[in-house]
Amino acid sequence: MNDALPLLPTTMVGAYPRPSWFTYQLDGRDVLEAFKSLHHEEAFRDAVRTVVGEQQEAGLDVCTDGQMWFDDYAMGIGAFFWYWFERVGGFGHEKLEHPARSRTEGKDAFTLDESGGVAVRGPIERGPVRLAELYGIAAGVAQRPIKACVGAGPLQLSTMAHFESGPVKNRFDLSAALADVFRAELEDLVAAGCRHVQLEDLGAWVPNVTRADRDFQWVTSTVDRLFAGLDGGVERCWHFCLGNAWGSRAEGLTRGGYGNVLPRYFDVDVDAFVLDFACRDMADVGVLADLPADKGVHAGVIDVRNLEVEQPDQVAERIRSVLAVIDAERVTLTTDCGMKQLPRTVARAKLRSLAAGAAIVRGELTGER
């Protein structure tokens, strides 16, 4: 495998559509327990091989395993929250009402109904999340580097909790405990050879809702607890999207766009921010002008909230708008968010356009076509 990446490398965020024939569900089980069924394990490995292969065929430089380990739960993003609640000790496994539901109205209320809430009933302890094992399955069938997409993260998960019993009594202590669980998973990923890790945590937006300035420091310290000091040579990325499932923009959560929150996180100990731009016609891209020199960006230039397949020239124009603000050497190109909710034919076509648009601009910069 060649880990050397070209100028303007391409990747995607997390989840990819399941092949229609892959109908097995973990239903809360440890993946190694589920794999006692040889048919389940075989189908899972075939699904990972298929979705990694489709990303490679589309031309992506860094691929994901498509998060085939997310069950087909609600919200169009599957078990984005519940994969962790079901496998980290201390949580109940039943879906409760979201803690903020009674204070939410309008379009965002439906999203909270779908995500739900969870009970905290005991100490938060690491369980069989198995990120390193899952990475190994994907890396074993890939000809390109595999990025491990880790989320939902400790910030976002902590906002969904009802504190019923046990030693953890608030979201601050819960997020710290979860950060330690996630950090252990990341260390295992690095030991397994993973060199691209992406935290997918919308907690960055929470200060928009709480209106509490202290929460910016809470977000920063939690992400630092997760990432700081991770072995060198690993690209540490943080994605906080502008809404995804069924086209939701999560308007109450994301008001003001990236310009309203990103500058407060410029000192966070990450290598790159993964940001959605295509869904708002690249309107927020100007925020990158002040990005610190030690930070890069994975710029979203493919809108995953609709079924339109962008043409390569359209993608190239979006890329040029990014490069008008930040040097190409600091830019990776990506989808706005995960693609699980899209038809697989559309996802494939969008990824081909992503790679083709990148090739157009790369050729303009290098003089090579």
PDB file of C-alpha atoms in Angstrom, residues 64-190:
ATOM      1  CA  THR A  64     -13.373   4.404   5.006  1.00  0.00           C
ATOM      2  CA  ASP A  65     -14.986   1.097   5.915  1.00  0.00           C
ATOM      3  CA  GLY A  66     -18.375   2.715   5.339  1.00  0.00           C
ATOM      4  CA  GLN A  67     -19.260   2.029   8.985  1.00  0.00           C
ATOM      5  CA  MET A  68     -20.981  -1.211   8.083  1.00  0.00           C
ATOM      6  CA  TRP A  69     -21.046  -1.827  11.844  1.00  0.00           C
ATOM      7  CA  PHE A  70     -23.806   0.784  12.295  1.00  0.00           C
ATOM      8  CA  ASP A  71     -27.176  -0.957  12.491  1.00  0.00           C
ATOM      9  CA  ASP A  72     -30.092   0.425  10.467  1.00  0.00           C
ATOM     10  CA  TYR A  73     -31.615   2.416  13.294  1.00  0.00           C
ATOM     11  CA  ALA A  74     -33.347   5.795  12.898  1.00  0.00           C
ATOM     12  CA  MET A  75     -32.329   9.134  11.375  1.00  0.00           C
ATOM     13  CA  GLY A  76     -30.908   7.810   8.141  1.00  0.00           C
ATOM     14  CA  ILE A  77     -27.480   7.637   9.810  1.00  0.00           C
ATOM     15  CA  GLY A  78     -28.134   4.333  11.529  1.00  0.00           C
ATOM     16  CA  ALA A  79     -26.698   3.568  14.942  1.00  0.00           C
ATOM     17  CA  PHE A  80     -24.497   6.692  14.980  1.00  0.00           C
ATOM     18  CA  PHE A  81     -25.299   7.231  18.659  1.00  0.00           C
ATOM     19  CA  TRP A  82     -26.403   3.785  19.760  1.00  0.00           C
ATOM     20  CA  TYR A  83     -23.357   1.826  18.667  1.00  0.00           C
ATOM     21  CA  TRP A  84     -21.527   3.500  21.564  1.00  0.00           C
ATOM     22  CA  PHE A  85     -24.337   3.511  24.140  1.00  0.00           C
ATOM     23  CA  GLU A  86     -24.836  -0.225  23.620  1.00  0.00           C
ATOM     24  CA  ARG A  87     -21.162  -1.090  24.130  1.00  0.00           C
ATOM     25  CA  VAL A  88     -19.853   1.344  26.724  1.00  0.00           C
ATOM     26  CA  GLY A  89     -20.617   0.302  30.299  1.00  0.00           C
ATOM     27  CA  GLY A  90     -22.906   2.455  32.426  1.00  0.00           C
ATOM     28  CA  PHE A  91     -25.691   3.163  29.934  1.00  0.00           C
ATOM     29  CA  GLY A  92     -29.182   1.754  29.631  1.00  0.00           C
ATOM     30  CA  HIS A  93     -29.993   0.297  26.248  1.00  0.00           C
ATOM     31  CA  GLU A  94     -33.556   1.540  25.842  1.00  0.00           C
ATOM     32  CA  LYS A  95     -34.328   4.666  23.838  1.00  0.00           C
ATOM     33  CA  LEU A  96     -35.749   7.471  25.999  1.00  0.00           C
ATOM     34  CA  GLU A  97     -36.925  10.959  25.095  1.00  0.00           C
ATOM     35  CA  HIS A  98     -34.114  13.370  24.305  1.00  0.00           C
ATOM     36  CA  PRO A  99     -33.353  15.508  27.386  1.00  0.00           C
ATOM     37  CA  ALA A 100     -33.883  18.721  25.399  1.00  0.00           C
ATOM     38  CA  ARG A 101     -37.078  17.616  23.645  1.00  0.00           C
ATOM     39  CA  SER A 102     -39.493  19.620  25.838  1.00  0.00           C
ATOM     40  CA  ARG A 103     -37.580  22.812  24.993  1.00  0.00           C
ATOM     41  CA  THR A 104     -37.450  22.212  21.244  1.00  0.00           C
ATOM     42  CA  GLU A 105     -39.981  23.120  18.571  1.00  0.00           C
ATOM     43  CA  GLY A 106     -40.263  23.133  14.802  1.00  0.00           C
ATOM     44  CA  LYS A 107     -38.055  21.240  12.393  1.00  0.00           C
ATOM     45  CA  ASP A 108     -35.373  20.357  14.932  1.00  0.00           C
ATOM     46  CA  ALA A 109     -37.913  18.600  17.187  1.00  0.00           C
ATOM     47  CA  PHE A 110     -38.261  15.720  14.733  1.00  0.00           C
ATOM     48  CA  THR A 111     -34.511  15.173  14.783  1.00  0.00           C
ATOM     49  CA  LEU A 112     -34.502  14.934  18.583  1.00  0.00           C
ATOM     50  CA  ASP A 113     -37.422  12.504  18.474  1.00  0.00           C
ATOM     51  CA  GLU A 114     -35.442  10.252  16.168  1.00  0.00           C
ATOM     52  CA  SER A 115     -32.157  10.435  18.093  1.00  0.00           C
ATOM     53  CA  GLY A 116     -33.773  10.012  21.523  1.00  0.00           C
ATOM     54  CA  GLY A 117     -31.996   9.932  24.863  1.00  0.00           C
ATOM     55  CA  VAL A 118     -30.238   7.412  27.087  1.00  0.00           C
ATOM     56  CA  ALA A 119     -30.072   6.638  30.811  1.00  0.00           C
ATOM     57  CA  VAL A 120     -26.806   6.757  32.760  1.00  0.00           C
ATOM     58  CA  ARG A 121     -27.031   4.188  35.550  1.00  0.00           C
ATOM     59  CA  GLY A 122     -23.485   3.205  36.452  1.00  0.00           C
ATOM     60  CA  PRO A 123     -19.788   3.990  36.057  1.00  0.00           C
ATOM     61  CA  ILE A 124     -18.683   4.671  32.482  1.00  0.00           C
ATOM     62  CA  GLU A 125     -16.382   1.827  31.474  1.00  0.00           C
ATOM     63  CA  ARG A 126     -14.805   0.725  28.237  1.00  0.00           C
ATOM     64  CA  GLY A 127     -16.618  -2.112  26.505  1.00  0.00           C
ATOM     65  CA  PRO A 128     -16.345  -4.086  23.241  1.00  0.00           C
ATOM     66  CA  VAL A 129     -16.308  -1.190  20.755  1.00  0.00           C
ATOM     67  CA  ARG A 130     -13.598  -2.996  18.724  1.00  0.00           C
ATOM     68  CA  LEU A 131     -12.454  -0.102  16.512  1.00  0.00           C
ATOM     69  CA  ALA A 132      -9.026  -1.651  15.943  1.00  0.00           C
ATOM     70  CA  GLU A 133     -10.539  -4.967  14.867  1.00  0.00           C
ATOM     71  CA  LEU A 134     -12.947  -3.192  12.521  1.00  0.00           C
ATOM     72  CA  TYR A 135     -10.095  -1.149  11.069  1.00  0.00           C
ATOM     73  CA  GLY A 136      -8.129  -4.329  10.472  1.00  0.00           C
ATOM     74  CA  ILE A 137     -10.954  -5.847   8.432  1.00  0.00           C
ATOM     75  CA  ALA A 138     -11.052  -2.817   6.139  1.00  0.00           C
ATOM     76  CA  ALA A 139      -7.299  -2.375   5.889  1.00  0.00           C
ATOM     77  CA  GLY A 140      -6.974  -6.024   4.928  1.00  0.00           C
ATOM     78  CA  VAL A 141      -9.006  -5.534   1.744  1.00  0.00           C
ATOM     79  CA  ALA A 142      -7.864  -1.999   0.838  1.00  0.00           C
ATOM     80  CA  GLN A 143      -5.248  -0.786  -1.619  1.00  0.00           C
ATOM     81  CA  ARG A 144      -5.485   2.753  -0.223  1.00  0.00           C
ATOM     82  CA  PRO A 145      -5.136   4.084   3.345  1.00  0.00           C
ATOM     83  CA  ILE A 146      -8.191   3.555   5.562  1.00  0.00           C
ATOM     84  CA  LYS A 147      -9.433   6.377   7.763  1.00  0.00           C
ATOM     85  CA  ALA A 148     -11.063   5.381  11.046  1.00  0.00           C
ATOM     86  CA  CYS A 149     -14.192   7.459  11.642  1.00  0.00           C
ATOM     87  CA  VAL A 150     -14.925   7.683  15.352  1.00  0.00           C
ATOM     88  CA  GLY A 151     -18.303   8.994  16.429  1.00  0.00           C
ATOM     89  CA  ALA A 152     -20.623  10.095  17.669  1.00  0.00           C
ATOM     90  CA  GLY A 153     -18.134  11.529  20.111  1.00  0.00           C
ATOM     91  CA  PRO A 154     -18.077  12.180  23.851  1.00  0.00           C
ATOM     92  CA  LEU A 155     -19.470  15.715  23.654  1.00  0.00           C
ATOM     93  CA  GLN A 156     -22.501  14.873  21.573  1.00  0.00           C
ATOM     94  CA  LEU A 157     -23.249  11.676  23.465  1.00  0.00           C
ATOM     95  CA  SER A 158     -23.105  13.479  26.804  1.00  0.00           C
ATOM     96  CA  THR A 159     -25.910  15.848  25.758  1.00  0.00           C
ATOM     97  CA  MET A 160     -28.301  12.906  25.303  1.00  0.00           C
ATOM     98  CA  ALA A 161     -28.073  11.564  28.848  1.00  0.00           C
ATOM     99  CA  HIS A 162     -30.550  11.293  31.694  1.00  0.00           C
ATOM    100  CA  PHE A 163     -28.524  10.899  34.909  1.00  0.00           C
ATOM    101  CA  GLU A 164     -30.512   8.322  36.879  1.00  0.00           C
ATOM    102  CA  SER A 165     -27.903   6.681  39.122  1.00  0.00           C
ATOM    103  CA  GLY A 166     -24.219   5.901  39.456  1.00  0.00           C
ATOM    104  CA  PRO A 167     -21.220   8.154  40.084  1.00  0.00           C
ATOM    105  CA  VAL A 168     -21.576  10.339  36.963  1.00  0.00           C
ATOM    106  CA  LYS A 169     -24.013  13.195  37.559  1.00  0.00           C
ATOM    107  CA  ASN A 170     -23.562  15.720  34.738  1.00  0.00           C
ATOM    108  CA  ARG A 171     -22.540  16.120  31.109  1.00  0.00           C
ATOM    109  CA  PHE A 172     -19.100  17.465  32.020  1.00  0.00           C
ATOM    110  CA  ASP A 173     -18.093  14.384  33.988  1.00  0.00           C
ATOM    111  CA  LEU A 174     -19.735  12.120  31.411  1.00  0.00           C
ATOM    112  CA  SER A 175     -17.876  13.657  28.478  1.00  0.00           C
ATOM    113  CA  ALA A 176     -14.575  13.336  30.338  1.00  0.00           C
ATOM    114  CA  ALA A 177     -15.207   9.663  31.082  1.00  0.00           C
ATOM    115  CA  LEU A 178     -16.233   9.017  27.481  1.00  0.00           C
ATOM    116  CA  ALA A 179     -13.171  10.857  26.186  1.00  0.00           C
ATOM    117  CA  ASP A 180     -11.006   8.380  28.107  1.00  0.00           C
ATOM    118  CA  VAL A 181     -12.900   5.461  26.549  1.00  0.00           C
ATOM    119  CA  PHE A 182     -12.510   6.915  23.061  1.00  0.00           C
ATOM    120  CA  ARG A 183      -8.838   7.701  23.669  1.00  0.00           C
ATOM    121  CA  ALA A 184      -8.172   4.058  24.492  1.00  0.00           C
ATOM    122  CA  GLU A 185      -9.855   3.063  21.225  1.00  0.00           C
ATOM    123  CA  LEU A 186      -7.701   5.562  19.309  1.00  0.00           C
ATOM    124  CA  GLU A 187      -4.519   4.225  20.866  1.00  0.00           C
ATOM    125  CA  ASP A 188      -5.485   0.725  19.751  1.00  0.00           C
ATOM    126  CA  LEU A 189      -6.167   2.046  16.239  1.00  0.00           C
ATOM    127  CA  VAL A 190      -2.727   3.634  16.054  1.00  0.00           C
TER     128      VAL A 190
END
